[in-house]
Coordinates of C-alpha atoms in Angstrom, one line a residue:
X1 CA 13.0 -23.0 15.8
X2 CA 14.8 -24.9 13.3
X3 CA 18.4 -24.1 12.7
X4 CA 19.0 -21.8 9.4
X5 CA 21.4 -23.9 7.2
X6 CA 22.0 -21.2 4.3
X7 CA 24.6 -24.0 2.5
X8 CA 21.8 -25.7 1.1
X9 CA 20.2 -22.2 -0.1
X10 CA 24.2 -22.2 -2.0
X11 CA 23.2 -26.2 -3.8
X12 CA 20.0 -24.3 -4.9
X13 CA 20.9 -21.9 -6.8
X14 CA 23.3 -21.7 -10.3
X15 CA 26.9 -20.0 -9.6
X16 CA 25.5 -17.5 -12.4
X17 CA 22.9 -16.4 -10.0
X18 CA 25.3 -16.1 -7.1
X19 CA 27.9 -14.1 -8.8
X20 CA 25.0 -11.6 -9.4
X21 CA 24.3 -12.0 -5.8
X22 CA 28.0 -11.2 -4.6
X23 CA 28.7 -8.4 -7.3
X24 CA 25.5 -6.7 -6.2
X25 CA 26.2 -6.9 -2.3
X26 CA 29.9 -6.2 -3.2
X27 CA 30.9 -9.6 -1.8
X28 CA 34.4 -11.4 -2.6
X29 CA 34.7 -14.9 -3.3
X30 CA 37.2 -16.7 -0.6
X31 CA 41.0 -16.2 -1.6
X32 CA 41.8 -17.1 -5.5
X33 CA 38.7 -18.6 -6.6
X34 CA 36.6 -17.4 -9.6
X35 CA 33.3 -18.2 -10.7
X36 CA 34.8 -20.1 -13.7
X37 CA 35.7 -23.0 -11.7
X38 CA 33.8 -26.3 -11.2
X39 CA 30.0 -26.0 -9.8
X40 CA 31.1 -27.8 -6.7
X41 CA 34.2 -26.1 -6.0
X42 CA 32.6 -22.5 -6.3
X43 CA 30.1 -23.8 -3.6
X44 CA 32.9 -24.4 -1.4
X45 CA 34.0 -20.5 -2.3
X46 CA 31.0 -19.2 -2.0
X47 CA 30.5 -20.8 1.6
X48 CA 33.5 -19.4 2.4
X49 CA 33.3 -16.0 1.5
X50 CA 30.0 -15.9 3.4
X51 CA 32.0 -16.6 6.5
X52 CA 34.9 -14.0 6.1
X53 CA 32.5 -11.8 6.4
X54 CA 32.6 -9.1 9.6
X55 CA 30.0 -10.1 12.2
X56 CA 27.4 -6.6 10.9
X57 CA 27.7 -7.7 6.8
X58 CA 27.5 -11.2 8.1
X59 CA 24.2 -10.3 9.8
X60 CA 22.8 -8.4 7.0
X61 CA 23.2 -11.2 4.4
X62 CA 21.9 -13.7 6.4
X63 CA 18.9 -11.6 7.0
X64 CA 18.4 -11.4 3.4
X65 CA 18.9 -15.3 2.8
X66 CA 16.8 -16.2 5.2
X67 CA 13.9 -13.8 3.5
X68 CA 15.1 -16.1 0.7
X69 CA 14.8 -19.4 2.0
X70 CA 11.1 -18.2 3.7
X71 CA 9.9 -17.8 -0.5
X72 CA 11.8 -20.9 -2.3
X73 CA 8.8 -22.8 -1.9
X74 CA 5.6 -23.2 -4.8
X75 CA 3.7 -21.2 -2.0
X76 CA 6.2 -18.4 -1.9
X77 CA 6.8 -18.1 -5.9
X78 CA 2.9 -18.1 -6.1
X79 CA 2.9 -15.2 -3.8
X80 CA 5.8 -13.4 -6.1
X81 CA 3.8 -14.2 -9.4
X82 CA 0.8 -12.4 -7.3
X83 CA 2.7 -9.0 -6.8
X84 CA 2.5 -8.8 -10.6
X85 CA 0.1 -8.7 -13.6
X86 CA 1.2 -10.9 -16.3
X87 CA 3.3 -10.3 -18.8
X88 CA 5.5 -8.7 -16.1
X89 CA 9.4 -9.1 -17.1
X90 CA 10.1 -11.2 -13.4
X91 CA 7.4 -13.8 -15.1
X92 CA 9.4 -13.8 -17.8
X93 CA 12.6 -14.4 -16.3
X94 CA 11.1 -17.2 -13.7
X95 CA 10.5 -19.7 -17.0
X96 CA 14.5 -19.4 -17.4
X97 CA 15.5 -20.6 -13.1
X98 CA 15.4 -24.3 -12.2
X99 CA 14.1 -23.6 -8.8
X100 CA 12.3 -22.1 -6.5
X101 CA 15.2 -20.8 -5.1
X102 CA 16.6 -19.2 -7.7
X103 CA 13.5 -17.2 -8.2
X104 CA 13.9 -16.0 -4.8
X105 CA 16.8 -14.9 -5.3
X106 CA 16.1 -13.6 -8.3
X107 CA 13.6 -11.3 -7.2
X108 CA 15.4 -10.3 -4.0
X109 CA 18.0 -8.7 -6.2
X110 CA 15.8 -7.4 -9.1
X111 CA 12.6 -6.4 -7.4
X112 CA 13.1 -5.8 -3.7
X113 CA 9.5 -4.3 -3.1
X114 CA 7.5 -6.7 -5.3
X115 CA 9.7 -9.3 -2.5
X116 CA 8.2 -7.8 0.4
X117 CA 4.8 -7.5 -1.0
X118 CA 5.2 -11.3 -1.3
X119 CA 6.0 -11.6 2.1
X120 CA 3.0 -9.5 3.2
X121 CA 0.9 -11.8 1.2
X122 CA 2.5 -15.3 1.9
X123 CA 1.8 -14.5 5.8
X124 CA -1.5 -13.8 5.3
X125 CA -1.8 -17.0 3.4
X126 CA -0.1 -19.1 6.0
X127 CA -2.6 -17.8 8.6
X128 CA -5.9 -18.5 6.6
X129 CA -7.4 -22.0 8.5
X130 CA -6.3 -20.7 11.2
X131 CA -8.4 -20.1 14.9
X132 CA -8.0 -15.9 14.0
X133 CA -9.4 -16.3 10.6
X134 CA -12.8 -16.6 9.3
X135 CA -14.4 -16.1 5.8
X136 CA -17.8 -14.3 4.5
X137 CA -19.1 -14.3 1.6
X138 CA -21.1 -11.4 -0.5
X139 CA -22.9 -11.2 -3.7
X140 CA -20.3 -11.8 -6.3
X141 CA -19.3 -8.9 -8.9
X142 CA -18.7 -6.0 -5.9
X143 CA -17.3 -3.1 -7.0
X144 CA -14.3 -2.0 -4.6
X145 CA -13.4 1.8 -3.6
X146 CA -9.6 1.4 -3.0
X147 CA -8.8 5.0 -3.8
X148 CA -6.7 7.4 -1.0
X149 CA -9.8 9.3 -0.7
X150 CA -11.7 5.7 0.3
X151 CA -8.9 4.1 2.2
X152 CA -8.1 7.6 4.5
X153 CA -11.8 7.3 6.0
X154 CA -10.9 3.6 6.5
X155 CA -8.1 4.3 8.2
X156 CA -9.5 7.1 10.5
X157 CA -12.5 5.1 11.2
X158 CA -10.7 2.0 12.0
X159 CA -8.1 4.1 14.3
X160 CA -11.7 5.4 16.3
X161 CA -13.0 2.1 16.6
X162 CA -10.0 0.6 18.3
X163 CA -9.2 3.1 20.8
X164 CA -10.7 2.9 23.9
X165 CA -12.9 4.7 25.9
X166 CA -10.8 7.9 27.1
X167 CA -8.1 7.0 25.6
X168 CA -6.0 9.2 23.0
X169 CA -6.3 8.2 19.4
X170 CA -4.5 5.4 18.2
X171 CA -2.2 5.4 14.9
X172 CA -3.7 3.0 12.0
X173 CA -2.0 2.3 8.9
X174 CA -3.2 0.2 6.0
X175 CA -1.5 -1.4 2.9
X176 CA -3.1 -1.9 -0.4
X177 CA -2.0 -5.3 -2.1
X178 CA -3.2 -5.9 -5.5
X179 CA -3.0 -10.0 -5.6
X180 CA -2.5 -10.3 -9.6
X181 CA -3.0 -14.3 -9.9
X182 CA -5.5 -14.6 -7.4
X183 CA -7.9 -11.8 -8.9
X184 CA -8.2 -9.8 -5.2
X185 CA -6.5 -7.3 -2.8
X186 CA -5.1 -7.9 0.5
X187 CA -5.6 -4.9 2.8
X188 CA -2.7 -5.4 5.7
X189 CA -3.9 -2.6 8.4
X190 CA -1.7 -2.0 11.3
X191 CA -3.5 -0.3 14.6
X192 CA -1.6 1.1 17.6
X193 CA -1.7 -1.3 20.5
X194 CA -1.7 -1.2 24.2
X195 CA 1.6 0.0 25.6
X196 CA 3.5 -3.3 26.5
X197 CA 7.3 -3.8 28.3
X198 CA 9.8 -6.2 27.0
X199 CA 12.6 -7.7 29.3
X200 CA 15.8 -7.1 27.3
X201 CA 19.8 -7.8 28.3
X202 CA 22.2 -4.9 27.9
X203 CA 25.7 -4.9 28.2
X204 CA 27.4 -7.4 31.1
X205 CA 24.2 -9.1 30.5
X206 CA 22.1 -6.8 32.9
X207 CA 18.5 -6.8 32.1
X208 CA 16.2 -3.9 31.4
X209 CA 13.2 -3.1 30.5
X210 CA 12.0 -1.4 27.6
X211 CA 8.7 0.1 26.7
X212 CA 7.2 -1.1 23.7
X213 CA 4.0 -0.7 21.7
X214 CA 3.5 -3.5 19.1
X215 CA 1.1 -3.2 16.1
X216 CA -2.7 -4.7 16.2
X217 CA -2.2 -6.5 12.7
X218 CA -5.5 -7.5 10.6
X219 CA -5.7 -8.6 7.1
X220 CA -8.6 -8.8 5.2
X221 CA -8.7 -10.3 1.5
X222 CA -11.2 -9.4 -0.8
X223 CA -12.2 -11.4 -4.0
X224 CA -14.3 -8.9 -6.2
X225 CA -15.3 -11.9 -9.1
X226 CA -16.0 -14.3 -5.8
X227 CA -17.8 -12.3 -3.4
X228 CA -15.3 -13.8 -0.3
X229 CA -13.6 -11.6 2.1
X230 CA -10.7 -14.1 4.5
X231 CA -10.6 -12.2 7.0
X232 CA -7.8 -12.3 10.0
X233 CA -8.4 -10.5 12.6
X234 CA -7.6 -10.9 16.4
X235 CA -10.2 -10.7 19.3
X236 CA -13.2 -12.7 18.1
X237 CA -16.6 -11.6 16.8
X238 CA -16.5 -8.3 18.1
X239 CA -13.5 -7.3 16.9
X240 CA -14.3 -8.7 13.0
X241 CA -17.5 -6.4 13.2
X242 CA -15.5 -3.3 14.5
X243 CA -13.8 -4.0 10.9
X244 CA -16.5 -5.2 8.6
X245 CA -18.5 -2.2 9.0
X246 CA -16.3 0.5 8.3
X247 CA -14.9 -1.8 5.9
X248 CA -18.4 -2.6 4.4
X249 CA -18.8 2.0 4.3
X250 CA -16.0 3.1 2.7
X251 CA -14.6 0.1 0.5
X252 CA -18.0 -1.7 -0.9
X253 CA -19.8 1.7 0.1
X254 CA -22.9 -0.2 1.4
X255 CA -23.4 -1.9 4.5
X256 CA -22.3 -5.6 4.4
X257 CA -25.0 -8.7 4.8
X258 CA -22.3 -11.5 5.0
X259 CA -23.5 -15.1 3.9
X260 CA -22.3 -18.7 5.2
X261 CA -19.6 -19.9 2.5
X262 CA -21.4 -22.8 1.3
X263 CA -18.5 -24.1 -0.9
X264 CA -14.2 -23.6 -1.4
X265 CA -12.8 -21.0 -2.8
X266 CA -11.7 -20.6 -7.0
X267 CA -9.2 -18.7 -7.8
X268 CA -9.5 -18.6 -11.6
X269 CA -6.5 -16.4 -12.0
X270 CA -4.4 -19.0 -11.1
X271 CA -4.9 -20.8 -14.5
X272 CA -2.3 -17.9 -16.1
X273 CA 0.6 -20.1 -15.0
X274 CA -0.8 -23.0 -17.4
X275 CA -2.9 -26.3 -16.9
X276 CA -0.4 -28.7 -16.8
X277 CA 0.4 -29.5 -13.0
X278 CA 4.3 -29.4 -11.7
X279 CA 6.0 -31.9 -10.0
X280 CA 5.3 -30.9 -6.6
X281 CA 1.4 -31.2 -7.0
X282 CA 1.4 -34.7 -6.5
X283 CA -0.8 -35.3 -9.6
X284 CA 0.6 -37.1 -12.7
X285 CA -2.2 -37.0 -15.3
X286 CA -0.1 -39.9 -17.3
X287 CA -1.2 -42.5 -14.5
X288 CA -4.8 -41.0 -15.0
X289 CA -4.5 -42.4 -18.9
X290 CA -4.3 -38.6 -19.9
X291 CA -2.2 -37.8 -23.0
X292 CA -2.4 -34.1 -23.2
X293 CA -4.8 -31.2 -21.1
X294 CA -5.3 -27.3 -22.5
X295 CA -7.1 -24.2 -21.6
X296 CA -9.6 -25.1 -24.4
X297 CA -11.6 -22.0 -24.4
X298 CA -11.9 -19.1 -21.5
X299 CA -14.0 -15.7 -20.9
X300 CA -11.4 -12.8 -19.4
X301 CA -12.7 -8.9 -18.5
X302 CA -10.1 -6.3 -18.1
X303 CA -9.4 -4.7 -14.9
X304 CA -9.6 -1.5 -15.7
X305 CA -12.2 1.0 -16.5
X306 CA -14.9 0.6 -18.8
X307 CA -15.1 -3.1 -18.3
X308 CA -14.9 -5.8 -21.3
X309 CA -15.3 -9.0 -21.5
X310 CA -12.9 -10.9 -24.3
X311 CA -14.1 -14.2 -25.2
X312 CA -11.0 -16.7 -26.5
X313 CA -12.2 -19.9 -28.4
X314 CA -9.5 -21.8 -30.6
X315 CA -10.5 -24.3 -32.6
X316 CA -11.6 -27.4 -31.0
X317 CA -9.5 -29.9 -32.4
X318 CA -7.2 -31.5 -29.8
X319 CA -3.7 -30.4 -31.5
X320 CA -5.4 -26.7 -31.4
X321 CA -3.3 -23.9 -29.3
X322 CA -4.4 -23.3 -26.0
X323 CA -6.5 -20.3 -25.3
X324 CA -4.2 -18.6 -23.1
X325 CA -1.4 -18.7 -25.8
X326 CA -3.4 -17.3 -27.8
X327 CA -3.7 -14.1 -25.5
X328 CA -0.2 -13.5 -25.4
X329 CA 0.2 -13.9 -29.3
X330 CA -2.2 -11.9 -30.3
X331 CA -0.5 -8.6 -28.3
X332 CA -4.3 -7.7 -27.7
X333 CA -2.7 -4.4 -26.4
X334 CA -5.8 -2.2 -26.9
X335 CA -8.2 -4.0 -25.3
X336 CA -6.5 -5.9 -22.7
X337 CA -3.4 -4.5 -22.3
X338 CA -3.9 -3.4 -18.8
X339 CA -4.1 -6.6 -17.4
X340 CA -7.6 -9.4 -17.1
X341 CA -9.1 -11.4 -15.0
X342 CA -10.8 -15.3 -15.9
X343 CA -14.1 -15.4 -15.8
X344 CA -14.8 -18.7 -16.4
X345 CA -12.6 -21.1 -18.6
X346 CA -12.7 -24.8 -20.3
X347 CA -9.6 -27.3 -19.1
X348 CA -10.0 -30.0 -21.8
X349 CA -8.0 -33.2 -21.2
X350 CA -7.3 -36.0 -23.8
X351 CA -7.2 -39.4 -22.9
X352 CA -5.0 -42.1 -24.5
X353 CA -7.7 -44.7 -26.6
X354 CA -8.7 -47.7 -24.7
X355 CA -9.0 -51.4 -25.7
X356 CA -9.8 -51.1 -29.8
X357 CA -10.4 -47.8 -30.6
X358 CA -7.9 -45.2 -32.1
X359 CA -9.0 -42.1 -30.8
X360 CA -9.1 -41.3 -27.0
X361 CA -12.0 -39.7 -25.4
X362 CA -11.9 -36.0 -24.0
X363 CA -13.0 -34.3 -21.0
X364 CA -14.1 -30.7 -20.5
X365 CA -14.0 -28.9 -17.0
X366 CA -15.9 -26.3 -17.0
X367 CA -14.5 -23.6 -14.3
X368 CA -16.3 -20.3 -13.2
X369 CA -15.5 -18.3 -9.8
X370 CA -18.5 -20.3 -7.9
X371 CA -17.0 -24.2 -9.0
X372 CA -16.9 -26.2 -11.7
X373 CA -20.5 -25.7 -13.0
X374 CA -20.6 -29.3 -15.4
X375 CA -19.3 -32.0 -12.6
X376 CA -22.7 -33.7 -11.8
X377 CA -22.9 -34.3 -15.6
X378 CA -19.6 -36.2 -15.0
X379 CA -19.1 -39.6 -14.6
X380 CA -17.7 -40.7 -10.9
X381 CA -14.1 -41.3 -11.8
X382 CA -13.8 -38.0 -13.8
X383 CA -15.4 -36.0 -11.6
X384 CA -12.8 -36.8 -8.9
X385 CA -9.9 -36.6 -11.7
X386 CA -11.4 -33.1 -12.0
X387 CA -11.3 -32.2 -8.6
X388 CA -8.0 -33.5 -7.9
X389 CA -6.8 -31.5 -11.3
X390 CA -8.0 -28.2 -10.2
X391 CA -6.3 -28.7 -6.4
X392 CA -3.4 -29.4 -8.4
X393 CA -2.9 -26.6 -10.1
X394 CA -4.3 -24.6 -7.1
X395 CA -7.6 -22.9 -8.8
X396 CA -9.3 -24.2 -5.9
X397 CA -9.0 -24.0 -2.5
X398 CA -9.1 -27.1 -0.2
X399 CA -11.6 -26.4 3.1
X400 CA -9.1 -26.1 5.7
X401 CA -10.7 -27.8 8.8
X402 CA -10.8 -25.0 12.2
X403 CA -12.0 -26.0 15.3
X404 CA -14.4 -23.0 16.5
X405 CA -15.5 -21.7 19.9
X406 CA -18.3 -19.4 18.6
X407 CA -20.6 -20.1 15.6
X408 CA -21.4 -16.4 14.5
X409 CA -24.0 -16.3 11.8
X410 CA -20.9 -14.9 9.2
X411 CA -18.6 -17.3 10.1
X412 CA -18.2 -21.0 8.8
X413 CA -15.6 -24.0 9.7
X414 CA -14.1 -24.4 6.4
X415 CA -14.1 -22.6 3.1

């Protein structure tokens, strides 16, 4: 395991940040600095009065930074913009941070819940592609039962199914995660294990052993709009079944006929953080010849009982606001104030004119939740420009490549 070098968490992040930081853990800066001094020179303080701390604060805050550190990545602040619906104030306040870091940070301080919800989801993110995880796919447009009196039969059933024969009943315990940018929930269930010893030094470094019981974790991730459930779940094709049909009887109340996913994953959702990709995408639409790209026109429903669909056209012209800003300036509080989800959408990108002529040529990407439905009217070059666009901005999902030792009949190699 790497080495955890907090110091260059401390270049990260503004001093204003930190000094929220240090009043809030009621840390002091080292000996007769202030927060007024020079960027570099508070570093140096802040460094400092990291290490006069006593050896149990010490521990505790670097607990924390590391939990820090583990999110200040574009993965991690996706996984905090999934923990909530937009127009959320911690949205609002990430457009003010220069980094990733800082929104860590940020949230750590401000919303230490919605920060381990990200971590719960982030995990289960990392581990998707891996040899544990496979993905199904449904019908699209399921109706999910995520109510206590759905997910308490889950979670007795589940506790049934993985205890053994003659065995006492195991514990189960199962977390609802409502993934706000991708459009699905995460269900993190935890299952008593078998009883297991771990070797442990006491004092005058004598060992001992202690008897411990770690948790059977499984995640399955559910996109409603999609019809694909990732699931993760250790123990192979048996143990997936033992969840996917209690998981198929209380939560999609019907038995579950899982297809081959045929195609990757969209996450439509995704497009609320704007069209235009960041610097760590790896995409620059300028050496593509592309002057300016919108959210041209998109189709949203709300979340919430009885279902709507809100169709958002602006005018067609290329200097016409984009569709999303025109959701958030319209305050459309009656009808979608609880929170939407995309249901398809138009990216339209405007190229700079070629050779002779004075107006460029545009391009329109047509997204839904099963691809992007116009790219074999596409010429070559644009349909890979659209392909590499909607990677970029992470609407869809690359097919991670997992070498398999079974071929069930609901399980592929890639997305």
């Amino acid at each position: 395991m790497a080495a955890f070098n907090y110091r260059d968490l401390v270049r990260q992040v503004r001093n204003q940040y930190w000094e929220f930081y240090f009043k809030a853990r009621s840390i002091e800066l080292h000996e007769d600095a202030t927060w007024n001094q020079p960027e570099k020179e508070v570093q140096s303080s802040i460094q400092k009065g990291f290490d006069a701390l006593d050896d149990v604060r010490l521990g505790s805050v670097y607990a924390e930074l590391r939990r820090m550190k583990f999110l200040a990545n574009v993965r991690g602040v996706q996984a905090l913009r999934n923990t909530v619906p937009l127009g959320h104030a911690m949205l609002d306040d990430f457009e003010h941070h220069i980094s990733d870091a800082e929104r860590a940070l940020w949230a750590l301080i401000n919303w230490p819940a919605k920060l381990s919800e990200a971590e719960s989801i982030l995990q289960a993110d990392a581990e998707i592609g891996k040899r544990t995880w496979r993905r199904i796919q449904l019908p699209p447009g399921q109706e999910l039962h995520l109510e206590a009196v759905d997910i308490d039969p889950l979670r007795k059933a589940l506790a049934e199914a993985f205890t053994p024969k003659k065995g006492r009943p195991r514990a189960c315990e199962i977390d609802v995660l409502t993934r706000h940018l991708d459009g699905g929930v995460q269900l993190d269930i935890r299952v008593e294990d078998n009883l297991q010893r771990s070797l442990e030094f006491g004092a005058d470094d004598k060992t001992m052993w202690r008897d411990v019981r770690p948790p059977l974790r499984m995640t399955a991730i559910i996109y409603p709009e999609n019809g694909v459930i990732d699931l993760l779940v250790v123990g192979g094709e048996k143990a997936r079944q033992k969840l996917l049909v209690p998981l198929g009887t209380h939560v999609f109340k019907k038995l579950l006929e899982p297809l081959t996913v045929s195609q990757p994953l969209f996450l439509l959702n995704r497009l609320r953080d704007g069209v235009n990709p960041d610097e760590h995408s790896g995409l620059d639409l300028l050496d593509h010849g592309v002057l300016k790209v919108r959210l041209s026109e998109c189709r949203v429903r709300s979340v919430q009982k009885p279902l709507c669909d809100y169709v958002v056209k602006p005018p067609a012209e290329k200097e016409a606001p984009d569709a999303l800003e025109c959701v958030r300036f319209q305050h459309t509080t009656t009808l979608m104030g609880t929170g939407f989800n995309f249901i398809s959408a138009t990216v339209s990108l405007y190229f700079a004119p070629e050779g002779d002529s004075k107006k460029g040529r545009a391009l329109h990407v047509g997204l839904k939740p099963t691809g992007i439905c116009n790219l074999r009217d596409m010429e070559e070059a644009d349909a890979q420009l659209a392909e590499k666009l909607v990677l970029a901005l992470g609407v869809m999902q690359g097919p991670p490549t997992v070498e398999l030792t079974d071929q069930p009949v609901t399980a592929v190699e890639g997305a």
